[in-house]
CSV table of C-alpha atoms in Angstrom, one decimal:
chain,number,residue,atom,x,y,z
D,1,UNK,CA,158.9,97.1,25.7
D,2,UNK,CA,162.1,98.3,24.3
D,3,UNK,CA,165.3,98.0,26.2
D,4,UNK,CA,166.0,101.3,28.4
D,5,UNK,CA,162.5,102.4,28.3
D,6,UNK,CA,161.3,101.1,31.3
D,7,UNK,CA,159.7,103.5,33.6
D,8,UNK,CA,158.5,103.2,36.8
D,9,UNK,CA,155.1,103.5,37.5
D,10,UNK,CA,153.9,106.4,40.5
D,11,UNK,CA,154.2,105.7,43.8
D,12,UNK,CA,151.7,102.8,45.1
D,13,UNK,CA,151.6,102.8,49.0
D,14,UNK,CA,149.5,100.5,51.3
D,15,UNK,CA,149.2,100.0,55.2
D,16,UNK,CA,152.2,100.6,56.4
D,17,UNK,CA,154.3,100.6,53.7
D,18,UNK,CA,156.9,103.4,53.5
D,19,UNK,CA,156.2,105.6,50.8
D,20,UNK,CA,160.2,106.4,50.0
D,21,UNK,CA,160.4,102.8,48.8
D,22,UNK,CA,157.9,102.3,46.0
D,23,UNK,CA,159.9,101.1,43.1
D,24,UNK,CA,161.9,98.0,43.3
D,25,UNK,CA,164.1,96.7,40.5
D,26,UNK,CA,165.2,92.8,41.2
D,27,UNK,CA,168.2,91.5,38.7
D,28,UNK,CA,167.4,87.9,38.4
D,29,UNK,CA,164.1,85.6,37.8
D,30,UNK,CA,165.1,82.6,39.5
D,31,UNK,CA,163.7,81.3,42.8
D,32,UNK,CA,165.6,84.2,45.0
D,33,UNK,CA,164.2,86.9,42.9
D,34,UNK,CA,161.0,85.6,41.9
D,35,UNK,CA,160.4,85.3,45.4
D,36,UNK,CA,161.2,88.8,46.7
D,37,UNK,CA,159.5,90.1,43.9
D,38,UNK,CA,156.4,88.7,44.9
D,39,UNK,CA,156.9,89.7,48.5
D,40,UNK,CA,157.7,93.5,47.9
D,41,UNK,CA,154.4,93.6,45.1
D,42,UNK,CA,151.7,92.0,47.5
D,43,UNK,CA,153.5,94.8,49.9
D,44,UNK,CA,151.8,97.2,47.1
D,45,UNK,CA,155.7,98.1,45.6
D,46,UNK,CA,156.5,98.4,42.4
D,47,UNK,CA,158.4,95.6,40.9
D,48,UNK,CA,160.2,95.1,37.8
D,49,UNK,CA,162.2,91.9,37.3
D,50,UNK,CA,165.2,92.3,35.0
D,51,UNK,CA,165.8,89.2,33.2
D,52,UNK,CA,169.3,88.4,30.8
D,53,UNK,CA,167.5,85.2,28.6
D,54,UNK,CA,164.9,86.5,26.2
D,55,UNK,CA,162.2,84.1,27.9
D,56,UNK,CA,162.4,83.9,31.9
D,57,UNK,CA,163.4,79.8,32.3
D,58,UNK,CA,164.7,77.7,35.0
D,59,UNK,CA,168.3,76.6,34.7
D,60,UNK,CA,169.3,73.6,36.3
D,61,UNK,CA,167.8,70.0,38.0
D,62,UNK,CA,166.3,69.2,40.8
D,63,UNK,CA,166.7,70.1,44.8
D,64,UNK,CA,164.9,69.6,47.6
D,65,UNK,CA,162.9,72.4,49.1
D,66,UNK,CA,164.3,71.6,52.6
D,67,UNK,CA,161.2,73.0,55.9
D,68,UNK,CA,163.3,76.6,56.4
D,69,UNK,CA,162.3,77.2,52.1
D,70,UNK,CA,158.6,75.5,52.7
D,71,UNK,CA,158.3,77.6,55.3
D,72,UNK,CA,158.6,81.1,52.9
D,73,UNK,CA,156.5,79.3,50.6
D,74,UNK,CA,153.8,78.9,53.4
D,75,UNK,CA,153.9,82.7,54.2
D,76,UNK,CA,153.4,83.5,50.3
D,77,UNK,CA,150.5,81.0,50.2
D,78,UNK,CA,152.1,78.4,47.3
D,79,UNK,CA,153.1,75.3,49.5
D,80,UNK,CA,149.7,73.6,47.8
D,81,UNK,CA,150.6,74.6,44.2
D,82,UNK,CA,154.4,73.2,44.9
D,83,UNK,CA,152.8,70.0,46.3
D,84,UNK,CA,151.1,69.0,43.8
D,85,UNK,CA,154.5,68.6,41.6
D,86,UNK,CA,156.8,67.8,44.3
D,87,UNK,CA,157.9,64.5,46.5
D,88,UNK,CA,157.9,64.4,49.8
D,89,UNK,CA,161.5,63.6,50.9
D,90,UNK,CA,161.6,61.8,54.5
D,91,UNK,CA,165.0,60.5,54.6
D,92,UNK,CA,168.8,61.1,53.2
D,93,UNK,CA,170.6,57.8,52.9
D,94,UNK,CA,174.2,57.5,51.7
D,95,UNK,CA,176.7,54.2,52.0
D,96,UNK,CA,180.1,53.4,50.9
D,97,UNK,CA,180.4,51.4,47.7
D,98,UNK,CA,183.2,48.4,48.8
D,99,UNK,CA,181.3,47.3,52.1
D,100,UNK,CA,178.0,48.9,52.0
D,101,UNK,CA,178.6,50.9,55.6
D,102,UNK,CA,176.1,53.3,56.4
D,103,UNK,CA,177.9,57.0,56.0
D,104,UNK,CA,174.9,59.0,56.0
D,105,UNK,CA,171.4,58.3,57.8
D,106,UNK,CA,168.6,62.1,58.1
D,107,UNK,CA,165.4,61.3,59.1
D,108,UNK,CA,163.2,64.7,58.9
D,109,UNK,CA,160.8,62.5,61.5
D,110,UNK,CA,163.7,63.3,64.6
D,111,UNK,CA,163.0,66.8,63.9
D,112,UNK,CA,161.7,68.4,66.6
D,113,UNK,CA,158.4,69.4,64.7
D,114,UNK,CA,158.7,66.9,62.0
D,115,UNK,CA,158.2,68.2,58.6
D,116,UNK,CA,159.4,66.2,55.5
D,117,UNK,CA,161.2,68.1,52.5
D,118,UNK,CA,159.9,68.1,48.9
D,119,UNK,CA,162.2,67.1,45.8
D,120,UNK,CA,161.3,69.4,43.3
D,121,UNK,CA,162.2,70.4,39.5
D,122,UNK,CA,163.0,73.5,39.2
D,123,UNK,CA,160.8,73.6,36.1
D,124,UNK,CA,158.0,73.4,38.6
D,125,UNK,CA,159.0,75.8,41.4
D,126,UNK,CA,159.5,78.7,38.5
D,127,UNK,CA,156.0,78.2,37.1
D,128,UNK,CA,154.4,78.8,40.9
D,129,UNK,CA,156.8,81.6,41.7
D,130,UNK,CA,156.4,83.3,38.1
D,131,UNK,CA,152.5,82.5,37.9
D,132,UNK,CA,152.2,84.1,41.3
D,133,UNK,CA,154.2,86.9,40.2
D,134,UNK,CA,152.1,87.7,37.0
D,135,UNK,CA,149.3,87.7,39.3
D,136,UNK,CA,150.3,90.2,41.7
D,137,UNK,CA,151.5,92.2,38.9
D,138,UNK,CA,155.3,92.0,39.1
D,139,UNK,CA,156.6,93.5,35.8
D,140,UNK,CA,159.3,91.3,33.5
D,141,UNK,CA,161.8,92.8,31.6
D,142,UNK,CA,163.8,90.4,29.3
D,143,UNK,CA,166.8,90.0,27.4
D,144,UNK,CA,168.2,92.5,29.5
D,145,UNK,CA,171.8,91.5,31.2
D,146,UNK,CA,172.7,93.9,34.0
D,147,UNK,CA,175.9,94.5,34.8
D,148,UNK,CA,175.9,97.1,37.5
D,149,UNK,CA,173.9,99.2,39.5
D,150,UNK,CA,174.8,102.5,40.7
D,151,UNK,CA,172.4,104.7,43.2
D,152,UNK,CA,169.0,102.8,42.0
D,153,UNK,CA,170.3,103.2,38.5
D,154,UNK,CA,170.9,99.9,36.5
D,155,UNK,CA,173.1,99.5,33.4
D,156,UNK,CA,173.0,96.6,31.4
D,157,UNK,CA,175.4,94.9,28.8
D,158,UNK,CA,174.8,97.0,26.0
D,159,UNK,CA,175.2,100.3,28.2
D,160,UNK,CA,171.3,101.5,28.3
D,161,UNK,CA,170.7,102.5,31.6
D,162,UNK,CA,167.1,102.4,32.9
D,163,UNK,CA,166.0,105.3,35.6
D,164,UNK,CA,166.7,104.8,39.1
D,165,UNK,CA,164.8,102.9,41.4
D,166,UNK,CA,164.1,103.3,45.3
D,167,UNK,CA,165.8,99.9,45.5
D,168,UNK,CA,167.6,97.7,43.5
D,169,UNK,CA,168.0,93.6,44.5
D,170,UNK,CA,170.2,91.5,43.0
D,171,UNK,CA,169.1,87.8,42.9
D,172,UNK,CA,171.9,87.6,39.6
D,173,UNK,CA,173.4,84.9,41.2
D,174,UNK,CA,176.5,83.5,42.3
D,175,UNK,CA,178.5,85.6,39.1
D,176,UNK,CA,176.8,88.5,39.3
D,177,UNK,CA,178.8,91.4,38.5
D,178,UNK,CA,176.8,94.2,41.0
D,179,UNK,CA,178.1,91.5,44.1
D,180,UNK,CA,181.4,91.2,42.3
D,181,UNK,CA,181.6,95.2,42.4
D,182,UNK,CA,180.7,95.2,46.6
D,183,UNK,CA,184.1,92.7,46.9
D,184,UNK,CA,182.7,89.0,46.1
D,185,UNK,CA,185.1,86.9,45.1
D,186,UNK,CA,184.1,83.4,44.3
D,187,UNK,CA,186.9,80.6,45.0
D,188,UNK,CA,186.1,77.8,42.4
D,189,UNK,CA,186.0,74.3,44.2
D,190,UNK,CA,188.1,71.6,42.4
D,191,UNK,CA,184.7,69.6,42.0
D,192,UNK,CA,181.9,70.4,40.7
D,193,UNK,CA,179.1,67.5,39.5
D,194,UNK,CA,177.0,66.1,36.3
D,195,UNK,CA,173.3,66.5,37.0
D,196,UNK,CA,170.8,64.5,34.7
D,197,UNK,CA,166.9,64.3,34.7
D,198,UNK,CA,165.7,61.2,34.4
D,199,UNK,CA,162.2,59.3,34.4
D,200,UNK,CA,161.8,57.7,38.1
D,201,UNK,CA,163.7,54.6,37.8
D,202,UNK,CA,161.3,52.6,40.4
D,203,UNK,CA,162.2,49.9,42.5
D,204,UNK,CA,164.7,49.6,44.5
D,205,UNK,CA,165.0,53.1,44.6
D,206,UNK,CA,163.2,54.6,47.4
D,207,UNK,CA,160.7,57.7,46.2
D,208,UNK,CA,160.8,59.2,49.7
D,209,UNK,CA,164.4,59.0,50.0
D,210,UNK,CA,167.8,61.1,48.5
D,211,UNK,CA,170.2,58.2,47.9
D,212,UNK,CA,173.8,58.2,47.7
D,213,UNK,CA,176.9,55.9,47.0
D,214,UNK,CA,180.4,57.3,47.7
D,215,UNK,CA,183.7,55.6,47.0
D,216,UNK,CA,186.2,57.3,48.9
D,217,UNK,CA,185.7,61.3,47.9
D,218,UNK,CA,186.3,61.5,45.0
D,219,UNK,CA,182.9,59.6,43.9
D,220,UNK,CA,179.9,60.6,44.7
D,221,UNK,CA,176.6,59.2,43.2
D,222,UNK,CA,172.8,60.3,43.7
D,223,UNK,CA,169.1,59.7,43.1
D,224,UNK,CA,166.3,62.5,43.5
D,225,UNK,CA,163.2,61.9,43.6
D,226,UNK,CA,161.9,65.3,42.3
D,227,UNK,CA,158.4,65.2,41.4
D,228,UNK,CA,157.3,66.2,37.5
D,229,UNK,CA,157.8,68.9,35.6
D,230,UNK,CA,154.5,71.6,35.0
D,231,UNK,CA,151.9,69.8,32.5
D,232,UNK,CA,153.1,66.5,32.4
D,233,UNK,CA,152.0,63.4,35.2
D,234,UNK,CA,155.4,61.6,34.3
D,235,UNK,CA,157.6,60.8,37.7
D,236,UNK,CA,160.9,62.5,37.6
D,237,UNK,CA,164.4,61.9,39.2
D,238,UNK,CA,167.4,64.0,39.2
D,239,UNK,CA,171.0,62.0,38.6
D,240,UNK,CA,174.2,63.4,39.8
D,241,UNK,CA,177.9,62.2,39.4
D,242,UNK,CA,180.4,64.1,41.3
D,243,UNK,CA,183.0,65.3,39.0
D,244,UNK,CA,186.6,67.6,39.1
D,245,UNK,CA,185.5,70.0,36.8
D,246,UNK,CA,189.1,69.9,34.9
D,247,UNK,CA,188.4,66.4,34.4
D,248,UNK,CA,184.9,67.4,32.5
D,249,UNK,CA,186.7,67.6,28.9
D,250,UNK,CA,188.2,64.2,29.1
D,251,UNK,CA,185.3,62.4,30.4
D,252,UNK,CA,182.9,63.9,27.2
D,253,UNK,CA,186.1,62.5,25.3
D,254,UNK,CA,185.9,59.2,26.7
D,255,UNK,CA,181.5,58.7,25.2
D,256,UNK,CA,179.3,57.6,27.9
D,257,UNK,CA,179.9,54.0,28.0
D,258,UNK,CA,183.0,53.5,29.8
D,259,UNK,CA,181.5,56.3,32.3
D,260,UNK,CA,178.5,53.6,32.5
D,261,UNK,CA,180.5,51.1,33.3
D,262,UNK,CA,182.1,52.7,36.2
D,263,UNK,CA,178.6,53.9,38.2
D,264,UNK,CA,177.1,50.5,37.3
D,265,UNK,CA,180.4,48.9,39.3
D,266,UNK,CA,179.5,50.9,42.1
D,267,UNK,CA,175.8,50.9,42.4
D,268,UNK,CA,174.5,47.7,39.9
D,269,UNK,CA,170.7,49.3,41.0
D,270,UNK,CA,171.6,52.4,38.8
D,271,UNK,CA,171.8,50.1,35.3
D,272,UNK,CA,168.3,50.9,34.3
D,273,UNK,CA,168.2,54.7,34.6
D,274,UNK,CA,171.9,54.9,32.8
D,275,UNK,CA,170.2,53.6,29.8
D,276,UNK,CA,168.1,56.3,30.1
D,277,UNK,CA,171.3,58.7,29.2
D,278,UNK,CA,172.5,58.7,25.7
D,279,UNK,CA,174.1,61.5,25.0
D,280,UNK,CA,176.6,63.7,26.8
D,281,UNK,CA,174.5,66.2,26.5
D,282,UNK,CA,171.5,65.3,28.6
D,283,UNK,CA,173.9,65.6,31.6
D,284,UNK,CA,175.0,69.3,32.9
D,285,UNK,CA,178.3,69.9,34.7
D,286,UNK,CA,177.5,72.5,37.5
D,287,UNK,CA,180.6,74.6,38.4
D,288,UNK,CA,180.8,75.6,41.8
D,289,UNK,CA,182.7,78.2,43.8
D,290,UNK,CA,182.8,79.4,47.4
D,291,UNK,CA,182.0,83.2,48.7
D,292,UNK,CA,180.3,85.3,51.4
D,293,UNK,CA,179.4,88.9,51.0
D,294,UNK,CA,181.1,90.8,54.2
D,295,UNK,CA,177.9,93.2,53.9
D,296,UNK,CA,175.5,92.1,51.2
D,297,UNK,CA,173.8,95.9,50.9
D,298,UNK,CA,175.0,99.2,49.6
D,299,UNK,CA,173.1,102.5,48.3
D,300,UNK,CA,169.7,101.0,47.3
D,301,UNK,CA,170.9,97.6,47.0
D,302,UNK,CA,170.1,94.6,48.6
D,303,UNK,CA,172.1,91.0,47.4
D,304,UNK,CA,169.9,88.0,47.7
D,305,UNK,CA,170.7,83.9,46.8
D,306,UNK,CA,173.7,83.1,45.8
D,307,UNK,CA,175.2,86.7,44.5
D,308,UNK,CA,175.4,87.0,48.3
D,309,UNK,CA,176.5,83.7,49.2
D,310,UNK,CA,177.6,80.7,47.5
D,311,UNK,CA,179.2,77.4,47.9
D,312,UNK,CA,178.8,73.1,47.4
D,313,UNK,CA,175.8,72.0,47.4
D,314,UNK,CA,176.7,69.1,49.9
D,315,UNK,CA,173.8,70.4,52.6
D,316,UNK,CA,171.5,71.1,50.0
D,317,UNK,CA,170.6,74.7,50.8
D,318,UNK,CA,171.4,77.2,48.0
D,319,UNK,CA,167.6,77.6,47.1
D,320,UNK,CA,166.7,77.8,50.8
D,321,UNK,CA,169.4,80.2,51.8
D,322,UNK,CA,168.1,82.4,49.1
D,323,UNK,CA,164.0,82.1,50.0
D,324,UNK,CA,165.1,83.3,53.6
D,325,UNK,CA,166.8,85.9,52.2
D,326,UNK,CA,163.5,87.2,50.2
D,327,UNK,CA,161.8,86.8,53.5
D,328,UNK,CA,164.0,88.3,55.7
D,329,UNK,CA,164.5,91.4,53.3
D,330,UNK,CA,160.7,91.9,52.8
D,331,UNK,CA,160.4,92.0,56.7
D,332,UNK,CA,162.8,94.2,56.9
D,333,UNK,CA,161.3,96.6,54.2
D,334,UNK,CA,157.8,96.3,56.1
D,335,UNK,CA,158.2,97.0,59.2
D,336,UNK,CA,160.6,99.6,59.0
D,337,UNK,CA,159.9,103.3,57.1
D,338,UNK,CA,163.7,103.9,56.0
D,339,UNK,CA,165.5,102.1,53.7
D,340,UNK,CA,169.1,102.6,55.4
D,341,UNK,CA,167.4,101.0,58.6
D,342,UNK,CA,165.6,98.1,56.3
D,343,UNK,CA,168.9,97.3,54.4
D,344,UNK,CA,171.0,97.3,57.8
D,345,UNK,CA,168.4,94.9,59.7
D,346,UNK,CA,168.2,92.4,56.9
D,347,UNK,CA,172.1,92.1,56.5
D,348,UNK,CA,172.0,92.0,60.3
D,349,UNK,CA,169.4,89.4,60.5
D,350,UNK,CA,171.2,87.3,58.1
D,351,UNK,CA,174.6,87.6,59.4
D,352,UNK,CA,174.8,84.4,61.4
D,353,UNK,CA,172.7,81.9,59.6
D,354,UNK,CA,174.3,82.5,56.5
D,355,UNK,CA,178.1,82.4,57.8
D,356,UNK,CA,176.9,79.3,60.2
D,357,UNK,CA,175.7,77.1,56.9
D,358,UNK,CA,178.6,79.0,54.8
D,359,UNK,CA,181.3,77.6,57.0
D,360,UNK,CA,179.3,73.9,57.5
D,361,UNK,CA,179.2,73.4,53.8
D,362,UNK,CA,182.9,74.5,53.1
D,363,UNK,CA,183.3,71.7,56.2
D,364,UNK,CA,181.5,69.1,55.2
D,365,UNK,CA,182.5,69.1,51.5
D,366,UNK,CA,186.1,67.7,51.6
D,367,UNK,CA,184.4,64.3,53.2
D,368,UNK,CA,182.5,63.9,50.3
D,369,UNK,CA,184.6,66.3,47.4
D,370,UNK,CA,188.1,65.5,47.2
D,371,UNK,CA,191.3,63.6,46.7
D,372,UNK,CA,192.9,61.5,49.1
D,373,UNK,CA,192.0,59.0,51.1
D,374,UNK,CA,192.2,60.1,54.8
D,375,UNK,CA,188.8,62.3,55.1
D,376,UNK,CA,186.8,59.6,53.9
D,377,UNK,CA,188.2,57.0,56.1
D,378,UNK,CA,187.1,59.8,59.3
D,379,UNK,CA,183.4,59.5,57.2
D,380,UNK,CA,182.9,56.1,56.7
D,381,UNK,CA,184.4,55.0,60.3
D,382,UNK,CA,184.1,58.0,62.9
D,383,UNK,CA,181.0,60.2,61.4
D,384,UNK,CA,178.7,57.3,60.8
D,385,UNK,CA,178.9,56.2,64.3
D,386,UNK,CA,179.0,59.5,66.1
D,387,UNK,CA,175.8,60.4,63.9
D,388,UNK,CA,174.2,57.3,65.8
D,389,UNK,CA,175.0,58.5,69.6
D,390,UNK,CA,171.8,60.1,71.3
D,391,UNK,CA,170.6,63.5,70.3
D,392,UNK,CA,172.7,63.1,66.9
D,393,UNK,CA,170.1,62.6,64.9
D,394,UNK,CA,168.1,65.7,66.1
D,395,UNK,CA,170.7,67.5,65.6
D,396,UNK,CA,171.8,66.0,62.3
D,397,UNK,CA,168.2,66.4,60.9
D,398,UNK,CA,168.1,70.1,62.0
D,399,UNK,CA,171.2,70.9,60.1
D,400,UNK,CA,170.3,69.4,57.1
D,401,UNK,CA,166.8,71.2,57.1
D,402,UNK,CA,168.7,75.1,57.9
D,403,UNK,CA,167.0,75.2,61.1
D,404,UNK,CA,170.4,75.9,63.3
D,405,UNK,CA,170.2,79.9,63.8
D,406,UNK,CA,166.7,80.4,62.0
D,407,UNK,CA,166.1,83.7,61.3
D,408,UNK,CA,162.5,83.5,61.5
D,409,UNK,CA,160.6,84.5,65.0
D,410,UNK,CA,160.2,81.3,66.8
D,411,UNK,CA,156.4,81.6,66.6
D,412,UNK,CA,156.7,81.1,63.0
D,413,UNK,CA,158.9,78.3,62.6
């Protein structure tokens, strides 16, 4: 289809659906958008998915799909199809380099209902959310970068504009330029990280367990267990080195052994899966920034993922954050018959999760992100041992998996 021409289809309505909300445009086709896409069409809605790359892709490693995202993915019916790539994640572990002191120790088993996470590639999460998509008939429109949206109307880089929709949702992520327009304003963090896929290094690596070295802040190293990638049987594992991203340049500069050298000092275990990397190239430097929409809805908009909110990745819940979001706004759209009232209810209902994790993450980074030496003296000898003192590691395990605040009725939790 040729860019601008899209049109929407006539009015679909089903049981209970609101028939002033029929066509949906959603800005994005990762794991935010994908997701609300698929929501709003199995509601009987309209959906076109605007896309900027020519082919809809995943961009980036691995996460961990922590029990708040699995839970979405139960509602939508894909948790089986995500399995059967994933790993089952029971336990974060993290230590200090010099002395080996325990710094970080999750168990998803002190939940209060225990549920493990899944390490995932993101490969493998696109295919089931795009698959699903296709299948409920979720329209893709590609190559099309859109760079606002005005009253339903959307208008991408090249200044075609397509028709207005009843409701536009930007899953554009955390530069998108409709969130920028509604006041976001993303504050770049000093650090940002090197991710890597990797075959599954094997012993002594544990393939139920997120590992991590630190020495002092400023270095930070993990292991993923994430599964494998759609088609292939092959064990994965996503690398990451924590990195200033001014510092990014020089280290390319440098080549890869001296870099080597360095991780291999602090965790010998990692030798075998740094041979695996042999070329700058094979590792990605992620960028991050910090923001929080005030309201994340305007005329016929709702912002989703990361355009809404974003910051570190130090509790592991940008994908999460973003599958709530999906939910929360396709509960809003169905059980209430005017827009103003759905967009209002799902900014309402997200309000205090998302600020809660927002202002944990910006917390928690500077103990693992930063210079100086004070902060992670406090982690290594005062948050290791108060994470050990009764009901801490309920509590601990609950934060981790974005249960604190859950927007979700309890029943469904």
């Amino acid at each position: 289809m040729a860019p601008g021409r899209v049109q929407p289809r006539p009015h679909r309505t089903g049981p209970g659906l609101s028939p002033h909300i029929g066509q949906v445009a959603v800005v994005g086709a990762g794991p935010s958008g994908l997701a609300a896409a698929l929501m709003l069409a199995r509601q009987g809605r309209d959906v076109v998915v605007f896309e900027r790359f020519e082919q809809a892709a995943p961009v980036g490693a691995g996460f961990m799909l922590q029990p708040t995202g699995l839970a979405v993915l139960d509602d939508l019916g894909l948790i089986p199809r995500v399995e059967a790539m994933a790993q089952p994640i029971d336990h974060i572990f993290g230590r200090e380099a010099r002395r080996g002191r325990v710094v970080l120790d999750v168990r998803y088993a002190d939940l209060h209902r225990p549920r493990p996470a899944l390490g995932v590639h993101r490969a493998a999460l696109f295919e089931v959310l795009h698959n699903a998509c296709v299948e409920a008939g979720v329209r893709f429109e590609t190559g099309r970068e859109i760079v606002a949206a005005d009253a339903g109307r959307l208008t991408d880089a090249r200044g075609v504009s397509t028709p207005a929709f009843d409701l536009v949702v930007d899953a554009s992520g955390a530069r998108s330029p409709i969130a920028a327009a509604l006041g976001a304003r993303p504050r770049p963090l000093a650090y940002g990280a090197l991710w890597a896929t990797t075959p599954w290094p094997g012993p002594p690596f544990d393939p139920r367990a997120l590992q991590q070295v630190y020495s002092g802040a400023a270095r930070m190293i993990g292991v993923l267990p994430v599964g494998a990638r759609p088609g292939s049987p092959a064990r994965l594992a996503t690398f990451f080195w924590s990195l200033k991203t001014a510092d990014h340049p020089a280290w390319r500069a440098a080549g890869l052994e001296p870099w080597k050298a360095e991780v291999r000092a602090l965790w010998p275990e990692t030798a075998g899966l740094l041979e695996t990397l042999t070329d700058p190239d094979q590792l990605t430097l992620a960028r991050y920034g910090h923001h929080t929409l005030a309201r994340p809805v305007a005329d016929r908009l709702a912002v989703i993922g990361d355009a809404a909110h974003s910051t570190s990745p130090q509790l592991g819940q940008g994908v999460n954050m973003g599958l709530l979001d999906a939910w929360s706004l396709a509960d809003a759209l169905a059980t209430r018959s005017e827009l103003h009232d759905a967009l209002s209810a799902y900014a309402r209902v997200r309000r205090w999760h998302v600020r809660l994790y927002q202002a944990l993450s910006l917390g928690f980074t500077p103990f693992y992100q930063a210079d100086g030496r004070l902060l992670p003296w406090v982690r290594d000898h005062v948050l290791g041992k108060v994470s050990r003192l009764p009901l801490s590691p309920r509590l601990l395990a609950a934060t981790v998996s974005g249960l604190l605040l859950d927007p979700r009725p309890h029943d469904r939790r």
